[in-house]
Coordinates of C-alpha atoms and ligand atoms in Angstrom, one line a residue:
X1 CA 7.7 -1.0 2.8
X2 CA 5.9 -3.6 4.7
X3 CA 4.8 -3.2 8.6
X4 CA 6.2 -6.3 11.0
X5 CA 5.3 -6.9 14.9
X6 CA 6.0 -9.6 17.2
X7 CA 4.9 -9.9 20.8
X8 CA 6.2 -12.4 23.6
X9 CA 3.3 -11.3 25.9
X10 CA 1.2 -12.4 28.8
X11 CA -1.9 -10.6 27.7
X12 CA -4.0 -11.7 24.8
X13 CA -2.2 -10.7 21.8
X14 CA -4.5 -10.4 18.7
X15 CA -6.0 -7.1 19.7
X16 CA -2.6 -5.8 20.4
X17 CA -1.1 -7.0 17.0
X18 CA -3.8 -5.1 15.4
X19 CA -3.2 -1.9 17.4
X20 CA 0.1 -1.9 16.1
X21 CA -0.4 -3.1 12.6
X22 CA -2.7 0.1 12.3
X23 CA 0.2 2.2 13.2
X24 CA 2.3 0.4 10.7
X25 CA -0.5 0.6 7.9
X26 CA 1.4 3.6 6.3
X27 CA 4.0 1.1 5.3
X28 CA 1.9 -0.9 3.4
X29 CA -1.8 -2.0 2.7
X30 CA -2.2 -4.4 0.3
X31 CA -3.1 -7.5 2.6
X32 CA -2.4 -8.2 6.4
X33 CA -2.3 -11.0 8.8
X34 CA -1.4 -12.3 12.2
X35 CA -0.3 -15.8 13.7
X36 CA -0.2 -16.8 17.4
X37 CA 0.8 -19.8 19.6
X38 CA -2.4 -21.4 20.4
X39 CA -2.7 -23.8 23.2
X40 CA -4.4 -27.2 22.5
X41 CA -6.9 -29.0 25.0
X42 CA -4.5 -31.7 25.5
X43 CA -1.7 -29.3 26.4
X44 CA -0.1 -29.6 23.0
X45 CA 0.4 -26.0 21.3
X46 CA 0.2 -25.3 17.7
X47 CA 0.6 -21.9 15.6
X48 CA -2.4 -20.5 14.0
X49 CA -2.6 -18.0 11.2
X50 CA -5.3 -15.3 10.2
X51 CA -4.8 -13.4 6.9
X52 CA -6.8 -11.0 4.9
X53 CA -6.5 -9.2 1.5
X54 CA -6.9 -5.5 1.5
X55 CA -6.7 -3.1 4.8
X56 CA -6.3 -4.0 8.7
X57 CA -10.1 -3.7 9.1
X58 CA -10.6 -6.7 6.8
X59 CA -8.2 -8.6 9.1
X60 CA -10.1 -7.3 11.9
X61 CA -13.3 -8.3 10.7
X62 CA -12.0 -11.8 10.1
X63 CA -10.5 -12.1 13.6
X64 CA -14.1 -11.0 15.1
X65 CA -15.7 -14.3 13.3
X66 CA -12.5 -16.5 14.1
X67 CA -10.5 -15.2 17.2
X68 CA -6.9 -16.1 17.5
X69 CA -6.5 -17.0 21.4
X70 CA -2.9 -16.5 21.9
X71 CA -0.5 -14.4 24.0
X72 CA 2.6 -14.7 21.8
X73 CA 2.0 -13.8 18.2
X74 CA 3.2 -11.8 15.1
X75 CA 1.6 -9.6 12.5
X76 CA 2.3 -8.1 9.2
X77 CA 0.7 -5.5 6.9
X78 CA 2.0 -5.8 3.2
X79 CA 3.2 -3.8 0.4
X80 CA 3.4 -6.5 -2.4
X81 CA 6.8 -7.2 -4.1
X82 CA 6.8 -10.7 -5.3
X83 CA 3.2 -12.2 -5.4
X84 CA -0.2 -10.3 -6.0
X85 CA -1.7 -9.0 -3.2
X86 CA -4.1 -11.9 -2.3
X87 CA -4.7 -14.0 0.7
X88 CA -2.4 -16.9 -0.4
X89 CA 0.7 -14.5 -0.8
X90 CA -0.2 -12.4 2.7
X91 CA 2.0 -12.8 5.7
X92 CA 2.3 -14.5 7.8
X93 CA 4.0 -17.4 5.5
X94 CA 4.5 -21.0 6.9
X95 CA 6.5 -23.9 6.1
X96 CA 6.3 -27.2 8.3
X97 CA 7.1 -26.0 12.0
X98 CA 7.9 -22.2 11.0
X99 CA 5.6 -19.2 10.5
X100 CA 7.1 -15.8 9.7
X101 CA 6.5 -12.4 8.5
X102 CA 9.1 -10.4 6.1
X103 CA 9.9 -7.0 5.1
X104 CA 12.2 -6.7 2.2
X105 CA 13.3 -8.4 -1.0
X106 CA 15.3 -11.8 -1.0
X107 CA 17.2 -11.5 -4.4
X108 CA 18.4 -15.1 -4.6
X109 CA 14.7 -16.6 -3.4
X110 CA 14.6 -18.2 -7.1
X111 CA 17.4 -20.4 -7.1
X112 CA 16.7 -21.3 -3.3
X113 CA 13.3 -21.8 -4.1
X114 CA 14.5 -24.4 -7.1
X115 CA 17.0 -26.3 -4.8
X116 CA 14.2 -26.6 -2.1
X117 CA 11.6 -27.9 -4.7
X118 CA 14.3 -30.4 -6.1
X119 CA 14.4 -31.6 -2.5
X120 CA 10.8 -32.3 -2.3
X121 CA 9.2 -29.2 -0.9
X122 CA 6.0 -27.7 -2.1
X123 CA 5.1 -24.0 -2.0
X124 CA 1.8 -22.6 -1.5
X125 CA 2.4 -18.9 -2.5
X126 CA 4.3 -16.8 -5.0
X127 CA 6.4 -15.1 -2.2
X128 CA 10.2 -14.9 -1.7
X129 CA 9.2 -14.8 1.9
X130 CA 8.0 -18.4 2.0
X131 CA 11.4 -19.8 0.8
X132 CA 12.7 -18.4 4.3
X133 CA 10.2 -20.2 6.1
X134 CA 11.3 -23.4 3.9
X135 CA 14.6 -23.0 4.7
X136 CA 14.6 -22.4 8.4
X137 CA 12.3 -25.8 8.3
X138 CA 14.6 -27.4 6.4
X139 CA 17.5 -26.9 8.7
X140 CA 15.4 -27.7 11.8
X141 CA 14.8 -31.0 10.4
X142 CA 18.7 -31.5 10.3
X143 CA 18.2 -31.3 14.1
X144 CA 19.8 -28.0 14.4
X145 CA 18.4 -25.9 17.5
X146 CA 16.1 -23.1 16.5
X147 CA 18.8 -20.4 16.8
X148 CA 21.2 -22.2 15.0
X149 CA 18.9 -23.0 12.0
X150 CA 17.7 -19.4 12.0
X151 CA 21.6 -18.2 11.6
X152 CA 22.3 -21.0 9.0
X153 CA 19.2 -19.6 7.0
X154 CA 20.3 -15.9 7.5
X155 CA 23.7 -16.8 6.0
X156 CA 22.2 -18.0 2.6
X157 CA 20.0 -15.1 2.1
X158 CA 21.0 -12.2 -0.5
X159 CA 18.9 -9.2 -0.4
X160 CA 17.0 -7.1 2.4
X161 CA 15.0 -8.7 5.1
X162 CA 13.4 -7.8 8.5
X163 CA 11.8 -10.8 10.0
X164 CA 9.6 -12.1 12.7
X165 CA 9.7 -15.9 13.1
X166 CA 7.4 -18.2 15.3
X167 CA 8.4 -22.1 15.7
X168 CA 6.1 -24.5 16.5
X169 CA 6.7 -26.1 19.9
X170 CA 8.7 -22.9 20.8
X171 CA 6.2 -21.2 23.0
X172 CA 8.0 -18.7 24.3
X173 CA 10.2 -17.6 21.5
X174 CA 10.3 -15.2 18.7
X175 CA 13.3 -14.9 16.3
X176 CA 13.9 -11.7 14.5
X177 CA 16.7 -10.3 12.3
X178 CA 17.3 -7.2 10.1
X179 CA 19.5 -6.2 6.9
X180 CA 18.5 -3.6 4.8
X181 CA 15.3 -3.1 6.6
X182 CA 14.5 -1.7 10.1
X183 CA 14.0 -3.6 12.8
X184 CA 13.7 -2.6 16.7
X185 CA 13.1 -4.4 20.0
X186 CA 10.6 -3.2 22.6
X187 CA 11.6 -3.9 26.4
X188 CA 8.3 -4.6 28.3
X189 CA 7.8 -5.9 31.8
X190 CA 7.8 -9.5 31.5
X191 CA 7.1 -9.2 27.8
X192 CA 9.3 -8.2 24.7
X193 CA 8.2 -6.9 21.3
X194 CA 9.6 -6.5 17.9
X195 CA 8.7 -4.2 15.4
X196 CA 9.4 -2.3 12.3
X197 CA 10.2 1.0 14.1
X198 CA 9.5 2.7 17.5
X199 CA 5.8 3.7 16.4
X200 CA 5.2 0.0 15.9
X201 CA 5.9 -1.0 19.8
X202 CA 4.9 2.4 21.1
X203 CA 1.8 1.4 22.5
X204 CA 3.4 -1.0 24.4
X205 CA 6.7 0.4 25.7
X206 CA 8.7 3.6 25.0
X207 CA 12.3 1.4 25.7
X208 CA 13.7 0.8 22.4
X209 CA 16.8 -1.1 21.0
X210 CA 17.5 -0.3 17.3
X211 CA 19.1 -3.3 15.9
X212 CA 22.2 -2.9 13.7
X213 CA 22.8 -4.1 9.9
X214 CA 23.1 -7.9 10.2
X215 CA 21.9 -8.4 14.0
X216 CA 19.8 -11.1 14.8
X217 CA 17.7 -11.5 18.3
X218 CA 16.0 -14.3 20.2
X219 CA 13.1 -12.9 22.4
X220 CA 11.5 -14.5 25.0
X221 CA 9.1 -13.1 28.1
X222 CA 12.1 -11.8 29.9
X223 CA 15.1 -11.5 27.7
X224 CA 16.5 -10.5 24.3
X225 CA 19.5 -12.2 23.2
X226 CA 20.9 -10.0 20.2
X227 CA 24.2 -11.3 17.8
X228 CA 25.7 -9.2 15.1
X229 CA 26.0 -10.7 11.8
X230 CA 29.3 -12.8 12.8
X231 CA 27.1 -14.6 15.3
X232 CA 29.0 -13.0 18.3
X233 CA 26.5 -11.8 21.3
X234 CA 26.3 -8.0 21.4
X235 CA 24.6 -5.5 23.6
X236 CA 22.8 -2.5 21.9
X237 CA 21.8 0.5 23.7
X238 CA 18.1 0.9 25.0
X239 CA 16.8 4.4 24.1
X240 CA 13.7 5.8 25.5
X241 CA 11.9 7.3 22.9
X242 CA 9.2 10.0 23.4
X243 CA 5.9 8.3 23.1
X244 CA 4.6 10.3 20.1
X245 CA 1.0 9.0 20.1
X246 CA -0.2 12.7 20.3
X247 CA 1.4 12.9 16.6
X248 CA -0.6 9.8 15.6
X249 CA -3.9 11.1 16.2
X250 CA -5.7 13.1 13.3
X251 CA -7.4 15.3 15.9
X252 CA -10.2 17.2 14.1
X253 CA -8.9 16.6 10.7
X254 CA -10.3 14.0 8.4
X255 CA -7.2 13.0 7.1
X256 CA -3.5 12.9 8.6
X257 CA -2.4 15.0 5.3
X258 CA -4.6 17.6 6.1
X259 CA -3.4 17.7 9.7
X260 CA 0.0 17.6 8.3
X261 CA -0.6 20.4 6.0
X262 CA -1.7 22.4 8.8
X263 CA 1.1 21.6 11.1
X264 CA 3.5 23.0 8.9
X265 CA 4.1 26.5 10.5
X266 CA 4.9 24.8 13.6
X267 CA 6.9 22.0 12.2
X268 CA 9.2 24.6 10.2
X269 CA 9.5 26.5 13.0
X270 CA 10.8 23.8 15.4
X271 CA 13.1 22.8 12.3
X272 CA 14.5 26.4 11.9
X273 CA 15.2 26.7 15.6
X274 CA 17.5 24.0 15.5
X275 CA 19.6 25.9 13.0
X276 CA 19.7 29.3 13.7
X277 CA 20.4 31.3 16.8
X278 CA 17.5 33.1 17.1
X279 CA 19.1 35.7 19.4
X280 CA 22.1 36.5 17.3
X281 CA 20.1 35.7 14.1
X282 CA 22.8 33.9 13.0
X283 CA 23.0 30.4 11.2
X284 CA 23.7 27.8 13.6
X285 CA 23.9 24.3 11.3
X286 CA 24.9 21.3 13.7
X287 CA 28.0 19.4 12.7
X288 CA 31.3 19.9 11.6
X289 CA 31.1 20.5 7.9
X290 CA 33.7 23.0 6.7
X291 CA 31.6 24.9 4.0
X292 CA 34.6 27.1 3.2
X293 CA 36.5 24.1 2.0
X294 CA 34.1 22.0 0.6
X295 CA 34.3 21.7 -3.2
X296 CA 30.9 20.3 -4.2
X297 CA 27.7 18.8 -2.8
X298 CA 26.0 15.8 -4.1
X299 CA 22.4 15.4 -3.2
X300 CA 20.7 12.0 -3.4
X301 CA 17.2 11.4 -2.8
X302 CA 13.6 10.2 -4.2
X303 CA 10.4 11.7 -4.7
X304 CA 9.4 14.7 -2.6
X305 CA 12.7 14.6 -1.0
X306 CA 14.2 14.9 -4.3
X307 CA 12.5 17.9 -5.1
X308 CA 13.6 19.5 -1.7
X309 CA 17.0 18.8 -2.9
X310 CA 16.4 20.5 -6.1
X311 CA 15.0 23.7 -4.0
X312 CA 18.4 23.3 -2.0
X313 CA 20.8 23.7 -5.2
X314 CA 19.0 26.8 -6.4
X315 CA 19.3 28.4 -2.9
X316 CA 23.1 27.1 -2.1
X317 CA 24.6 27.9 -5.4
X318 CA 22.8 31.4 -5.8
X319 CA 24.3 32.0 -2.0
X320 CA 27.1 30.5 -1.4
X321 CA 28.6 30.0 -5.2
X322 CA 29.0 26.0 -4.0
X323 CA 28.5 23.6 -6.8
X324 CA 25.7 21.3 -6.0
X325 CA 24.5 18.3 -8.1
X326 CA 20.9 16.8 -7.1
X327 CA 19.9 13.3 -8.7
X328 CA 17.5 10.9 -8.4
X329 CA 19.0 8.1 -6.1
X330 CA 17.9 5.3 -8.4
X331 CA 19.5 6.4 -11.4
X332 CA 22.5 7.7 -9.6
X333 CA 23.7 4.5 -7.9
X334 CA 23.7 2.5 -11.1
X335 CA 25.8 5.1 -13.4
X336 CA 29.0 5.1 -11.9
X337 CA 29.3 8.9 -11.3
X338 CA 32.5 10.7 -11.3
X339 CA 32.9 11.5 -7.5
X340 CA 35.5 13.1 -5.6
X341 CA 36.5 12.9 -1.7
X342 CA 36.4 16.7 -1.4
X343 CA 32.5 16.5 -1.7
X344 CA 29.9 16.2 0.5
X345 CA 26.9 13.7 -0.2
X346 CA 23.6 14.6 1.6
X347 CA 21.0 12.0 1.7
X348 CA 17.3 13.8 2.1
X349 CA 15.0 11.4 3.1
X350 CA 11.9 11.5 5.7
X351 CA 12.1 8.1 6.6
X352 CA 15.9 7.5 6.4
X353 CA 15.2 4.1 5.1
X354 CA 14.6 4.3 1.3
X355 CA 16.4 1.7 -0.3
X356 CA 17.6 3.6 -3.1
X357 CA 18.5 6.9 -1.3
X358 CA 20.3 4.5 1.2
X359 CA 22.3 2.5 -1.6
X360 CA 23.3 5.9 -3.1
X361 CA 24.7 7.1 0.4
X362 CA 26.6 4.2 0.9
X363 CA 27.7 4.4 -2.6
X364 CA 29.4 7.8 -1.8
X365 CA 30.6 7.0 1.4
X366 CA 32.7 4.1 -0.3
X367 CA 34.2 6.8 -2.5
X368 CA 35.6 8.7 0.7
X369 CA 33.1 11.3 0.6
X370 CA 31.8 13.1 4.1
X371 CA 28.2 12.3 4.5
X372 CA 25.1 13.8 5.9
X373 CA 21.4 13.1 5.8
X374 CA 18.6 15.4 6.2
X375 CA 16.1 13.0 8.0
X376 CA 13.0 12.9 10.0
X377 CA 13.6 9.5 11.5
X378 CA 16.2 10.3 13.7
X379 CA 17.0 6.7 14.6
X380 CA 16.7 5.4 11.1
X381 CA 19.3 3.4 9.1
X382 CA 20.7 6.7 7.1
X383 CA 20.7 8.6 10.4
X384 CA 22.9 6.1 11.9
X385 CA 25.5 5.7 8.9
X386 CA 26.0 9.2 8.2
X387 CA 29.0 11.6 9.6
X388 CA 26.4 14.2 10.2
X389 CA 22.8 14.2 10.9
X390 CA 20.3 17.2 10.2
X391 CA 17.3 16.4 11.6
X392 CA 14.0 18.0 10.6
X393 CA 11.8 18.3 14.0
X394 CA 8.3 18.1 12.1
X395 CA 7.3 14.9 14.1
X396 CA 6.0 11.8 12.5
X397 CA 4.5 12.2 9.1
X398 CA 1.9 9.8 8.5
X399 CA 0.1 10.5 5.3
X400 CA 1.9 8.9 2.6
X401 CA 2.0 12.2 0.6
X402 CA 4.7 14.3 2.0
X403 CA 4.1 17.6 2.7
X404 CA 5.1 18.9 6.4
X405 CA 8.3 17.1 5.9
X406 CA 9.1 18.6 2.5
X407 CA 8.7 22.2 4.0
X408 CA 11.0 21.0 6.9
X409 CA 13.6 19.9 4.5
X410 CA 13.6 22.8 2.6
X411 CA 14.2 24.8 5.8
X412 CA 16.9 22.7 6.4
X413 CA 18.5 23.7 2.9
X414 CA 17.7 27.3 3.5
X415 CA 19.6 27.3 6.8
X416 CA 22.7 25.3 5.0
X417 CA 22.5 28.1 2.3
X418 CA 23.2 30.8 4.6
X419 CA 25.5 28.9 6.7
X420 CA 27.5 28.1 3.5
X421 CA 27.6 31.6 2.1
X422 CA 28.9 33.2 5.4
X423 CA 31.6 30.3 5.8
X424 CA 32.5 31.0 2.1
X425 CA 32.5 34.9 2.7
X426 CA 29.7 35.3 -0.2
X427 CA 27.7 37.0 2.5
X428 CA 28.6 39.0 5.3
X429 CA 27.0 39.5 8.8
X430 CA 24.5 41.9 8.0
X431 CA 23.3 40.1 5.2
X432 CA 23.3 36.7 7.1
X433 CA 21.3 38.3 10.1
X434 CA 18.8 39.7 7.5
X435 CA 18.4 36.3 5.8
X436 CA 18.0 34.6 9.4
X437 CA 15.2 37.1 10.2
X438 CA 13.5 36.3 6.8
X439 CA 13.6 32.7 7.7
X440 CA 12.4 33.0 10.9
X441 CA 9.4 34.8 9.5
X442 CA 8.6 31.8 7.1
X443 CA 6.4 30.0 9.6
X444 CA 3.9 33.1 9.9
X445 CA 3.7 33.0 6.3
X446 CA 3.1 29.8 5.8
X447 CA 0.1 29.9 8.2
X448 CA -1.2 32.7 6.0
X449 CA -0.6 30.9 2.8
X450 CA -2.8 28.0 4.6
X451 CA -5.4 30.4 4.8
X452 CA -6.2 30.0 1.5
X453 CA -7.7 26.7 1.9
X454 CA -11.4 27.9 0.9
X455 CA -10.3 29.6 -2.3
X456 CA -8.3 26.5 -3.0
X457 CA -11.2 24.2 -2.2
X458 CA -13.5 26.1 -5.0
X459 CA -10.8 25.4 -7.5
X460 CA -10.7 21.7 -6.6
X461 CA -14.1 21.0 -7.6
X462 CA -12.8 21.8 -11.3
X463 CA -9.6 20.4 -11.4
X464 CA -10.9 17.0 -10.3
X465 CA -13.0 16.7 -13.6
X466 CA -9.5 17.1 -15.6
X467 CA -7.7 14.3 -17.1
X468 CA -4.4 16.4 -17.4
X469 CA -2.9 18.9 -15.1
X470 CA 0.3 21.0 -16.2
X471 CA 2.3 22.6 -13.3
X472 CA 4.9 25.5 -14.5
X473 CA 7.4 27.4 -12.8
X474 CA 10.7 29.1 -13.0
X475 CA 13.7 28.9 -10.9
X476 CA 12.7 27.2 -7.4
X477 CA 9.4 27.3 -8.4
X478 CA 10.2 24.7 -11.4
X479 CA 11.1 22.3 -8.4
X480 CA 7.7 23.3 -6.9
X481 CA 6.1 22.8 -10.1
X482 CA 7.4 19.3 -9.7
X483 CA 6.0 19.1 -6.5
X484 CA 2.7 20.0 -7.2
X485 CA 2.4 17.7 -9.9
X486 CA 3.5 14.9 -8.1
X487 CA 1.1 15.3 -5.1
X488 CA -1.8 15.7 -7.2
X489 CA -1.1 12.5 -9.0
X490 CA -0.2 10.5 -6.1
X491 CA -3.5 11.0 -4.1
X492 CA -6.1 11.8 -6.9
X493 CA -4.6 9.7 -9.7
X494 CA -5.0 12.7 -12.1
X495 CA -2.2 12.7 -14.6
X496 CA 0.0 15.6 -13.9
X497 CA 3.3 17.0 -15.2
X498 CA 5.6 19.7 -13.8
X499 CA 7.9 21.6 -16.1
X500 CA 10.0 24.4 -16.2
X501 CA 8.2 27.2 -17.5
X502 CA 10.6 28.0 -20.1
X503 CA 10.5 24.6 -21.6
X504 CA 6.9 24.8 -22.4
X505 CA 7.7 25.9 -26.0
X506 CA 9.8 23.1 -26.7
X507 CA 7.2 20.3 -26.7
X508 CA 4.7 20.5 -23.7
X509 CA 2.7 23.4 -25.2
X510 CA 1.3 20.7 -27.8
X511 CA -0.6 19.7 -24.5
X512 CA -2.6 23.0 -24.1
X513 CA -6.3 22.9 -24.9
X514 CA -9.3 24.3 -23.2
X515 CA -9.7 21.2 -21.2
X516 CA -6.2 21.2 -19.6
X517 CA -5.8 23.3 -16.1
X518 CA -2.2 24.9 -16.1
X519 CA -1.0 25.9 -12.7
X520 CA 1.3 28.5 -13.1
X521 CA 3.6 29.1 -9.7
X522 CA 4.7 32.9 -10.0
X523 CA 5.6 34.9 -6.8
X524 CA 6.8 38.2 -7.8
X525 CA 10.6 37.5 -8.1
X526 CA 13.3 38.0 -10.6
X527 CA 11.4 35.3 -12.9
X528 CA 8.0 37.3 -12.6
X529 CA 7.9 38.7 -15.8
X530 CA 8.8 35.7 -17.9
X531 CA 6.4 33.5 -16.2
X532 CA 3.6 36.4 -16.9
X533 CA 4.6 35.5 -20.7
X534 CA 4.2 32.0 -20.4
X535 CA 0.5 32.8 -19.0
X536 CA -0.2 34.5 -22.1
X537 CA 1.2 32.0 -24.4
X538 CA -0.9 29.1 -22.8
X539 CA -3.9 31.4 -22.7
X540 CA -3.4 32.4 -26.2
X541 CA -4.3 28.8 -26.8
X542 CA -7.2 28.1 -24.7
X543 CA -5.3 26.9 -21.7
X544 CA -7.1 27.4 -18.3
X545 CA -4.6 29.2 -16.2
X546 CA -4.5 28.7 -12.5
X547 CA -2.3 31.5 -11.5
X548 CA -0.7 31.3 -8.1
X549 CA 1.2 34.4 -7.2
X550 CA 1.5 36.6 -4.4
X551 CA 0.2 40.2 -3.2
X552 CA 2.8 41.9 -5.2
X553 CA 2.3 39.7 -8.5
X554 CA -1.3 40.2 -8.5
X555 CA -1.0 44.0 -9.4
X556 CA 1.0 42.7 -12.4
X557 CA -0.6 39.6 -13.5
X558 CA -2.0 39.4 -17.0
X559 CA -5.6 39.4 -17.5
X560 CA -7.5 36.2 -18.7
X561 CA -6.4 33.9 -15.8
X562 CA -9.4 31.2 -15.1
X563 CA -8.4 31.7 -11.2
X564 CA -5.9 33.7 -9.4
X565 CA -4.7 32.6 -6.0
X566 CA -2.8 35.2 -4.1
X567 CA -0.3 34.0 -1.4
X568 CA 1.4 36.5 1.0
X569 CA 4.3 38.2 -0.5
X570 CA 7.6 37.0 0.7
X571 CA 11.4 37.1 0.3
X572 CA 12.8 34.7 -2.5
X573 CA 14.7 33.1 0.2
X574 CA 11.5 31.3 1.6
X575 CA 9.0 31.7 -1.4
X576 CA 8.9 28.0 -1.8
X577 CA 7.8 27.6 1.8
X578 CA 5.1 29.6 1.3
X579 CA 4.1 28.3 -2.3
X580 CA 3.8 24.8 -0.9
X581 CA 0.6 25.2 0.9
X582 CA -1.3 26.1 -2.1
X583 CA -0.1 23.3 -4.3
X584 CA -0.4 20.7 -1.2
X585 CA -4.0 22.0 -0.6
X586 CA -5.0 21.8 -4.1
X587 CA -4.1 18.4 -4.6
X588 CA -5.7 17.4 -1.1
X589 CA -8.9 18.9 -1.9
X590 CA -9.1 17.5 -5.6
X591 CA -8.6 14.0 -3.8
X592 CA -11.4 14.5 -1.4
X593 CA -13.5 15.4 -3.9
X594 CA -12.9 12.3 -6.0
X595 CA -13.3 10.3 -2.8
X596 CA -9.7 9.0 -3.2
X597 CA -7.9 7.2 -0.3
X598 CA -5.8 10.4 0.8
X599 CA -3.5 9.0 3.6
X600 CA -3.3 5.6 1.9
X601 CA -3.2 5.9 -1.9
X602 CA -3.4 2.9 -4.1
X603 CA 0.1 1.3 -4.7
X604 CA 1.9 3.4 -2.4
X605 CA 3.4 3.2 0.7
X606 CA 5.4 5.6 3.0
X607 CA 8.5 4.3 3.4
X608 CA 9.9 2.5 0.1
X609 CA 12.5 0.2 1.7
X610 CA 12.8 -2.2 -1.3
X611 CA 14.6 -1.2 -4.6
Ligands
AGP1 C1 6.1 11.7 -1.6 O1 4.6 12.3 -1.3 C2 6.1 10.5 -1.9 N1 5.3 9.9 -0.8 C3 7.2 9.9 -2.0 O2 7.7 10.6 -3.3 C4 8.5 10.1 -1.0 O3 8.9 11.3 -0.7 C5 9.9 9.3 -1.4 O4 9.4 8.0 -1.3 C6 10.8 9.4 -0.6 O5 10.8 8.9 0.9 P1 11.7 9.5 2.0 O6 11.6 10.8 1.9 O7 11.3 8.8 3.1 O8 13.0 8.9 1.4

């Protein structure tokens, strides 16, 4: 969850490092720092650092006062794991001749630190990262050349790392390595780059090499020497990646999240088109999964991706009569689940790098299960380790709160449900074509639902004053209730809970008073009457209900709601896609009213690549 950049360049490097770090800020923003090889007047060179607490702009201000004049350098933007987010714990960390940046967690750092301290080494930070710098420096002190000293250090580390390393005296060299955290090499003209992902090196090159697990690399101006975990020299393919800078601009929007909410019709349309045959209106899911023979699906995911999986469970079981279990990856991987080889594991992940989801996926693969991932980053670690990749095509999602990726993931789940139902014979040709047409219409309905923004903005001012908010729904809307609550709390910092509406009377109804906004998600589907009863129950206790229904439901809604929001009517197959926009917009506008940092909420990061 940190961002790394390294440049072995010929131009001034400080501004380029900053440009890249700004693209990486979504990965963490507790502190930032750069280091570079600075030439002395006497021809001697040294490595200098500049570090600042807080966001990149604090580092920029520092560099304006105290420039770093170098053409080879490294940079880092941090999401704190070990050590408070302050300057002393900011990266780059240094020890002797070694200066480096790190993304990941070194699990055996305490014992290594004790060993180094016993050997007389002093530490200036609380980070696990500083231990790596000392280890390399100690290996160099034995006379080992840089690459061997680096490899000897990597062999002693347990845990996850992506590293970029400078060594004083080695002016034309950056060392890099990855295990459990992503790292790419960017090929330039007489320059080489190292970054956490393709976005990081995007300003400089579109020729990208994705390092494999355990790879390490030596970069100089003209070459990259890559080695695998065994130390053997290897060649990795160079990929030309689309320069997605256009996706990285906010355009006329104030925040990436606002833009990404509005991008959903297009993102879902592009995604759906990759899973259906629009001419024959049949499902056309890529990959060789035989749904007819499949005994069970196990979905593993975190956060919003987990919620997309829950929506998938409802739809796949209902349409295809295929058992689906969905589990929070961080729980799943430690509970010794009873798995069978005849099952399929589907990882759901926007980034494709979430540590808990990756570990759960690997656990299932080790049990002999076929594996798939529903993912946005198509070159991510998960995408490279599964049997089948089911991409979402919504473009890079920068806002930490996931929106367009969520509805794109749900779109894939819907397509899978249709394909599985057809393969298992629970629907025939006519129903398949009907459902595919319903899915193809969803982007238009999403756009209509986004048109509710002004009405939602009105509500936001009130909700922004709340201490607690309750979200209720039934069926797939119970999953959307979880998502609405997650969106609100993660960007506005208001406590919110999502509940299955039927569960209300088993405890949560005690929360209801006239200060608690209660958002009830109730399209006019088979659950509507029950949801309407729940609405009456909470209103009878003074609950302030925000009733989000559709043009059918509004005709039957009980009187007394504080606000009724009317989304376009839709087939139950796609109602979660249509009802997502109102809850996303509500969270967004509440956060704006509260002046919160919408795209980079406190304590969060876009990709949680540590456990
Ligand atoms: C969603 O708004 C959050 N940012 C978070 O829950 C996220 O969905 C979760 O960390 C999973 O990330 P992934 O999809 O990249 O695996």
